[in-house]
mmCIF file of C-alpha atoms and ligand atoms in Angstrom:
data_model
loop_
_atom_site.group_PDB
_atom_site.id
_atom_site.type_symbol
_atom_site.label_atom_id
_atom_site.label_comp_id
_atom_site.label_asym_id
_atom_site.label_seq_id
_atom_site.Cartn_x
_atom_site.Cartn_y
_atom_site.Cartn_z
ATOM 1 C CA UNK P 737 -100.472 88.556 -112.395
ATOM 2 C CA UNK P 738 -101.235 90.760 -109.061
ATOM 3 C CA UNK P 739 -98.732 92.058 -107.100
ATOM 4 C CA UNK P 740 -98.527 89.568 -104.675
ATOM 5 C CA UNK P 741 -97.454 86.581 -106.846
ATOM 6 C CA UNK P 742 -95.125 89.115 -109.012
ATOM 7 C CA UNK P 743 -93.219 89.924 -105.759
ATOM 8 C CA UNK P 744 -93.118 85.913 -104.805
ATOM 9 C CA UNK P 745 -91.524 85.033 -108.108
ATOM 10 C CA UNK P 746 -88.787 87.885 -107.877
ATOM 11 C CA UNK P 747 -87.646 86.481 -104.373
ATOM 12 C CA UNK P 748 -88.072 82.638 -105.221
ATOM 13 C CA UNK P 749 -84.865 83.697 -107.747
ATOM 14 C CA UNK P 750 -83.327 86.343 -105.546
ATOM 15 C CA UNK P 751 -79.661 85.161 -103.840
ATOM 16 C CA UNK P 752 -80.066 85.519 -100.286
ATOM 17 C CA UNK P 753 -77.477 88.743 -100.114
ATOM 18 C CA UNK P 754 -79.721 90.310 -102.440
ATOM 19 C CA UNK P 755 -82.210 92.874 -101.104
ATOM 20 C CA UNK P 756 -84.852 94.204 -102.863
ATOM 21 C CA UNK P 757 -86.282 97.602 -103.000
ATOM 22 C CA UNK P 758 -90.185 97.856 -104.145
ATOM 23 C CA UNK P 759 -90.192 101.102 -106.413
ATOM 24 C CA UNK P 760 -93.925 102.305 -105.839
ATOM 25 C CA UNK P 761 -93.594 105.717 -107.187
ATOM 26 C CA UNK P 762 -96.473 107.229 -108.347
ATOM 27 C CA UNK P 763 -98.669 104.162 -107.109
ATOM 28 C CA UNK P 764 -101.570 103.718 -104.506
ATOM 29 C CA UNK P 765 -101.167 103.039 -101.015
ATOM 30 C CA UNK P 766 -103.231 99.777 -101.821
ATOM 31 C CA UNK P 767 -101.083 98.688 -103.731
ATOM 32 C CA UNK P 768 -98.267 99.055 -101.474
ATOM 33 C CA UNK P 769 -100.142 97.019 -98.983
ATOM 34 C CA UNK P 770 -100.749 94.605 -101.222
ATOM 35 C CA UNK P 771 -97.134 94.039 -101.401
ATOM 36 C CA UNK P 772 -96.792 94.525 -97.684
ATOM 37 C CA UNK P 773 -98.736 92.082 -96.828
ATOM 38 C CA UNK P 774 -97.227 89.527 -98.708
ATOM 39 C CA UNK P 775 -93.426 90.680 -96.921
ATOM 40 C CA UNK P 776 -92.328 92.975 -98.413
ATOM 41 C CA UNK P 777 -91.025 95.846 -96.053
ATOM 42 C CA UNK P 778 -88.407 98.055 -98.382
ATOM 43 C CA UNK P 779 -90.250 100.383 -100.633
ATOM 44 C CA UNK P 780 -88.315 102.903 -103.081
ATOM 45 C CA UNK P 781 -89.717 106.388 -103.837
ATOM 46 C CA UNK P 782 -88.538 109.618 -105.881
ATOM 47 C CA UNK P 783 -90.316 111.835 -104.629
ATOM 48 C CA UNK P 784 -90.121 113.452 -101.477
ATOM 49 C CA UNK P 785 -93.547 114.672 -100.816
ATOM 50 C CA UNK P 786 -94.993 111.314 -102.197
ATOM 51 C CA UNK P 787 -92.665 109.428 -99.945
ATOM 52 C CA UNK P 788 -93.490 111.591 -96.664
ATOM 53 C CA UNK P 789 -97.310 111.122 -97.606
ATOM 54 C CA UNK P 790 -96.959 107.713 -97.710
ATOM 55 C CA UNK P 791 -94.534 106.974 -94.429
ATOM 56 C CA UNK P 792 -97.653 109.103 -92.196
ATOM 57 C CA UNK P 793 -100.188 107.160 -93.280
ATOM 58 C CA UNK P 794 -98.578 103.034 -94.228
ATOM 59 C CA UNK P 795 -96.912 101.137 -91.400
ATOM 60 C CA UNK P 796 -94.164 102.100 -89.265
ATOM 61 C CA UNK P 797 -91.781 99.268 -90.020
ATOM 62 C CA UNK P 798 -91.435 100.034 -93.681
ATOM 63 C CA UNK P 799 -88.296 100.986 -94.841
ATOM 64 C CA UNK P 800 -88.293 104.041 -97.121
ATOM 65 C CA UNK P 801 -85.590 104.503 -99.739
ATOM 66 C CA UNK P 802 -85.359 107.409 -101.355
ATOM 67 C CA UNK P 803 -84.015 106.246 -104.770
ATOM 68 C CA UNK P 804 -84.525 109.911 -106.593
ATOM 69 C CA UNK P 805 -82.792 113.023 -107.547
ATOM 70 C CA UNK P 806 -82.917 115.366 -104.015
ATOM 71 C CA UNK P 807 -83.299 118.863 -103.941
ATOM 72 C CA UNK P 808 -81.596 119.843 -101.373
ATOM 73 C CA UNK P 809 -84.019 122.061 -99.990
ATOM 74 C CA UNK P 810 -86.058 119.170 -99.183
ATOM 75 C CA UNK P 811 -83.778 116.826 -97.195
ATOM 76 C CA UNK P 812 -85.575 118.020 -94.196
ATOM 77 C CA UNK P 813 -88.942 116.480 -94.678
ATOM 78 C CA UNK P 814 -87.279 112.926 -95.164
ATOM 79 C CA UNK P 815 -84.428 113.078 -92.800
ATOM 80 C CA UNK P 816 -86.797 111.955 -89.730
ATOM 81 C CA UNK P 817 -87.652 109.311 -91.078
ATOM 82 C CA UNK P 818 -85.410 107.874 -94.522
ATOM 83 C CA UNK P 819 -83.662 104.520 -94.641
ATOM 84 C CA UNK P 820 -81.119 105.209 -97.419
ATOM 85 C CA UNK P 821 -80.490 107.272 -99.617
ATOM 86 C CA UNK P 822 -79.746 106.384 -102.927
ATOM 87 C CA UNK P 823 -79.219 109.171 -105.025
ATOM 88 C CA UNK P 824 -76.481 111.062 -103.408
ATOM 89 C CA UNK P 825 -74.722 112.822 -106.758
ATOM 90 C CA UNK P 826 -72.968 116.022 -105.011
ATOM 91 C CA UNK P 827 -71.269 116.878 -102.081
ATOM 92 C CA UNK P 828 -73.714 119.611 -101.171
ATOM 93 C CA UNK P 829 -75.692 117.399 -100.847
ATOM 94 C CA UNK P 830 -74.251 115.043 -98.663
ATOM 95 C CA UNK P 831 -73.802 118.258 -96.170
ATOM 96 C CA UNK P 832 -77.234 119.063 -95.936
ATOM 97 C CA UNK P 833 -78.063 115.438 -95.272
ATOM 98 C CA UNK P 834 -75.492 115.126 -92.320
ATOM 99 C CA UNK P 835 -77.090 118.424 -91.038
ATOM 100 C CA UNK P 836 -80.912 117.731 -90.952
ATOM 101 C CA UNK P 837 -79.666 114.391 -89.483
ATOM 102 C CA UNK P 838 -78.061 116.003 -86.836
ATOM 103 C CA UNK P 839 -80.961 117.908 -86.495
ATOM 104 C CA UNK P 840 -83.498 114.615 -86.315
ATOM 105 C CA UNK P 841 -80.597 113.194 -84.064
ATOM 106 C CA UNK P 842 -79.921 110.551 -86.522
ATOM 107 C CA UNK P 843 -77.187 108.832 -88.602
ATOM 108 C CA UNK P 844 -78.565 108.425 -92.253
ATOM 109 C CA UNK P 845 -77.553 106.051 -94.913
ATOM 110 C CA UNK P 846 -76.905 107.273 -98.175
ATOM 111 C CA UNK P 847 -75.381 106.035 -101.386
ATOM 112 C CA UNK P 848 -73.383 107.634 -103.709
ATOM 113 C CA UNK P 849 -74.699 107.642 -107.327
ATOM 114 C CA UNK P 850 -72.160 107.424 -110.260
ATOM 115 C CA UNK P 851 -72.792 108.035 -113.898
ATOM 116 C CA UNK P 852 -72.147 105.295 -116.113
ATOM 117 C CA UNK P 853 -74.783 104.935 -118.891
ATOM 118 C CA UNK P 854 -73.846 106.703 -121.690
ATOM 119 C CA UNK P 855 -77.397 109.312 -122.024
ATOM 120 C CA UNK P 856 -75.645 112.398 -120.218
ATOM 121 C CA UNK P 857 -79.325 113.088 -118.598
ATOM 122 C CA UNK P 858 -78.838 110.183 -116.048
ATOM 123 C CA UNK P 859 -76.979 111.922 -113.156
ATOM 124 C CA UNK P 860 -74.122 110.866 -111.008
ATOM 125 C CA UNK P 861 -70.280 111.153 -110.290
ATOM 126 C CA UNK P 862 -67.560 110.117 -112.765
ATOM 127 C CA UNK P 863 -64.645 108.157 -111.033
ATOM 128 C CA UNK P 864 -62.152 111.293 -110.364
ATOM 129 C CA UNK P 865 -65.111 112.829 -109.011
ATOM 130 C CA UNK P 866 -66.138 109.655 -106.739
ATOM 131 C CA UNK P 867 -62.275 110.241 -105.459
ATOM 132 C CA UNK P 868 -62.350 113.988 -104.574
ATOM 133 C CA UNK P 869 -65.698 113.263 -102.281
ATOM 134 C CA UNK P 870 -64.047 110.463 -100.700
ATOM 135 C CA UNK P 871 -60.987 112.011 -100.248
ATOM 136 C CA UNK P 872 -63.024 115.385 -98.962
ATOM 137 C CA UNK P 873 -65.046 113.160 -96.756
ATOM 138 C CA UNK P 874 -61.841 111.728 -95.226
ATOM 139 C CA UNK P 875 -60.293 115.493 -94.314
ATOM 140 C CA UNK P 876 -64.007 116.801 -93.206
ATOM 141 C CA UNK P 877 -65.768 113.823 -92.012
ATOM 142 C CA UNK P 878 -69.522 114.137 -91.683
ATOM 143 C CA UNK P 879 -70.560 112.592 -88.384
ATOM 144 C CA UNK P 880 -74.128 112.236 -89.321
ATOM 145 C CA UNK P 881 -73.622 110.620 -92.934
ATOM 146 C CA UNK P 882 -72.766 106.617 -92.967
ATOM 147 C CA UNK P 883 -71.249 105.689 -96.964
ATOM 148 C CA UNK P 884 -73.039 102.573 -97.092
ATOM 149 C CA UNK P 885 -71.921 101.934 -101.169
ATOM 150 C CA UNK P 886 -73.009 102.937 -104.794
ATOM 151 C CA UNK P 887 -75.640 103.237 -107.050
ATOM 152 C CA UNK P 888 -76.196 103.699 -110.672
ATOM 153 C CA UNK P 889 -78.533 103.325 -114.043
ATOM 154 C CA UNK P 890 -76.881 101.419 -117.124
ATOM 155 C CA UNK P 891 -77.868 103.136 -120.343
ATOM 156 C CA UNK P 892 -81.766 102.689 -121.169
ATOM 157 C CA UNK P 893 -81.117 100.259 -124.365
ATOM 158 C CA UNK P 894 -81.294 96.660 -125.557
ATOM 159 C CA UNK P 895 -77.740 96.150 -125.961
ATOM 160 C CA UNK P 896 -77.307 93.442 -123.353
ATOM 161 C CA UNK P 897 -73.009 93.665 -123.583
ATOM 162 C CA UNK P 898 -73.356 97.514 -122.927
ATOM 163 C CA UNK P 899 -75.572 97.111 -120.351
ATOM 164 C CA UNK P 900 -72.956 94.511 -118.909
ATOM 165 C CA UNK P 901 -70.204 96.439 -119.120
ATOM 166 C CA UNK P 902 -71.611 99.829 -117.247
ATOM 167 C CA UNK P 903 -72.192 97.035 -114.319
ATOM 168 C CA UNK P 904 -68.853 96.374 -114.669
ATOM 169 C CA UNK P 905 -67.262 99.439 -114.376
ATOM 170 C CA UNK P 906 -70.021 99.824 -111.021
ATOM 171 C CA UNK P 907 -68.349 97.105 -109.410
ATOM 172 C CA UNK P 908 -65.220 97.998 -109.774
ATOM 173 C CA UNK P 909 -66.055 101.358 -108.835
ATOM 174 C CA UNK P 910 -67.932 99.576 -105.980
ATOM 175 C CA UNK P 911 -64.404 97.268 -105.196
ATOM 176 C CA UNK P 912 -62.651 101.030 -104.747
ATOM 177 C CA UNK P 913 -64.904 102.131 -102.215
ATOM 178 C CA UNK P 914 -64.544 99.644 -100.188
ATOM 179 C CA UNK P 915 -60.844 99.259 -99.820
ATOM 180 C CA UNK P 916 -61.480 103.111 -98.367
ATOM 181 C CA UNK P 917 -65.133 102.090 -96.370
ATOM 182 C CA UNK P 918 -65.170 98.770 -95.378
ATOM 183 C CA UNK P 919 -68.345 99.080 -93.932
ATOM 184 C CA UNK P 920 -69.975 99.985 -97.440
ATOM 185 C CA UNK P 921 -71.501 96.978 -98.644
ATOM 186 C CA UNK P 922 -74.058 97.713 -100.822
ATOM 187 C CA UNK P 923 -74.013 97.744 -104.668
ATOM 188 C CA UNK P 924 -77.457 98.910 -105.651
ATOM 189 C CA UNK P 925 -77.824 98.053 -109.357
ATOM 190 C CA UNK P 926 -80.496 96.516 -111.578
ATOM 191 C CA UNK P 927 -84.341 97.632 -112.286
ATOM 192 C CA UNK P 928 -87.171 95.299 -113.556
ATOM 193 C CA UNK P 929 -85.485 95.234 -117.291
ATOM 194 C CA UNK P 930 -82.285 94.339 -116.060
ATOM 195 C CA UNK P 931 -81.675 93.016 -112.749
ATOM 196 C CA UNK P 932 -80.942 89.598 -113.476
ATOM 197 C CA UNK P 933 -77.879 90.683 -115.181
ATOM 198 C CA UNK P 934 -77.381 93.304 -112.237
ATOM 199 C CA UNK P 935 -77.011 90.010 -109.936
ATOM 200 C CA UNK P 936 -74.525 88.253 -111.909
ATOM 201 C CA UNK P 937 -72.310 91.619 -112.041
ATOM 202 C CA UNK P 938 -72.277 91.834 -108.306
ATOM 203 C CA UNK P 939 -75.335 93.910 -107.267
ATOM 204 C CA UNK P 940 -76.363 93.329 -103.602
ATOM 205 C CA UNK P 941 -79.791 95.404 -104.221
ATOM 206 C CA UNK P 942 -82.478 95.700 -107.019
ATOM 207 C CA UNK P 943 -84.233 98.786 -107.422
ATOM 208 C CA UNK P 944 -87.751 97.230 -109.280
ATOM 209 C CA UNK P 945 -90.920 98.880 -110.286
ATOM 210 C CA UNK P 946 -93.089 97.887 -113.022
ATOM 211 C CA UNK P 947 -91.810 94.297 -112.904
ATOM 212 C CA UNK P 948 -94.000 94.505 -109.425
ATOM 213 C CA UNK P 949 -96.719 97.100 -109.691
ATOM 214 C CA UNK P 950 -97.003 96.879 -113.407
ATOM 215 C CA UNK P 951 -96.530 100.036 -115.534
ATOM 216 C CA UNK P 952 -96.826 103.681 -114.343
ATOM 217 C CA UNK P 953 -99.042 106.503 -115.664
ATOM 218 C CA UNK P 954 -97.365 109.710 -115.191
HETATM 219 C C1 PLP I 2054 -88.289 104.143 -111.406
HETATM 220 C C2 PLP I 2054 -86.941 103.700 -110.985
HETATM 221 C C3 PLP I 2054 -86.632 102.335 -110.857
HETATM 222 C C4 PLP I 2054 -87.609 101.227 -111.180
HETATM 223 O O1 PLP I 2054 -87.787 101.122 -112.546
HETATM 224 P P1 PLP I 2054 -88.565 99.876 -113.206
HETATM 225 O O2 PLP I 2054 -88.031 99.809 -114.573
HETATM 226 O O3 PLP I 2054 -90.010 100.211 -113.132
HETATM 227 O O4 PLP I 2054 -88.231 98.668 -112.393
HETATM 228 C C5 PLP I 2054 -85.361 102.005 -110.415
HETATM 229 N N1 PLP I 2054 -84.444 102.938 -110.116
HETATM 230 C C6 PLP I 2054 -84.705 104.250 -110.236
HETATM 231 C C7 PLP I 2054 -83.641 105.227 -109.885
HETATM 232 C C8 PLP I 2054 -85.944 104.667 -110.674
HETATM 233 O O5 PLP I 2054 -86.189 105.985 -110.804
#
């Protein structure tokens, strides 16, 4: 199927509070404005210089998500530009963020990952952890920072009640947050193999790749 009718048949199914990020990582512009040109206009990269390559040269009212692991010594090539960030897993982090956003005079989006697959490779903050940033953020607010939600990977694995159960604990992760944010409202859970059951946990946006583009070389 081409990209195109791939994308179509995603959003005929998608709930209207569901948005959906385009993971192109690793693939060609064309293909990116293949899918551009039939709507879509948020695309999901992990990697920063791949991302920055393809923001100078594709159109201006894309929306790039960076849905990666950041060094931080490379905020500053994304912070002119980035839509959200999804993979915020330390606090560092989120202070070099609000400080190259000062710097580009912006107030950037991010997302802060949490951990709940069960591989210990996937990265991300346990609850207590999740607690101490948003208590930290509370006593030290960053002015250039907005908490817009979570993000997180279930366990790579068949098991479809495991796989249930990490969204789960997300959500109600997710619920926490938000009696301290109010303004963070977005859940972003669910790739090609299992957004469907990403949806019906709670997710309010899918992160898909291959489902789209088809499968990546590396
Ligand atoms: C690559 C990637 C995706 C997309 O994965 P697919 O299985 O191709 O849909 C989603 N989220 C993250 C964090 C990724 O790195």
């Amino acid at each position: 199927m081409s990209i195109q009718k791939q994308l179509l048949s995603i959003l005929e199914n998608l709930p209207k509070h569901v948005h959906l990020v385009a993971v192109s990582k690793t693939k060609p512009n064309a293909d990116l404005e293949e899918a551009y040109a039939a709507g879509q206009r948020i695309f999901g990269e992990n990697k920063i210089q791949e991302m920055t390559q393809k923001w100078e040269t594709l159109p201006k009212d894309i929306q790039w998500h960076m849905i990666g692991n950041v060094q931080t010594n490379k905020v500053k090539y994304m912070a002119p530009y980035v839509s959200l960030i999804h993979g915020v897993d330390r606090y560092k982090l989120l202070k070099e963020i609000n400080k190259q956003a000062a710097k580009s005079d912006r107030i950037i989006d991010c997302l802060l990952q949490m951990h709940i697959a069960q591989e210990d490779t996937k990265f991300g903050f346990n609850k207590e952890e999740l607690e101490a940033v948003v208590t930290d953020l509370k006593a030290n607010p960053l002015p250039y920072i907005r908490i817009k939600g979570l993000m997180g990977m279930a366990t790579f694995t068949d098991n479809q009640e495991q796989i249930r159960s990490e969204f789960k604990t997300l959500k109600q992760q997710f619920d926490w947050l938000q009696t301290q944010h109010p303004k963070a409202n977005e859940l972003s859970m669910g790739m090609s193999g299992d957004y469907v059951l990403a949806i019906e946990e709670g997710s309010t946006m899918i992160r898909v790749g291959s489902k789209i583009f088809g499968s990546r070389n590396y």
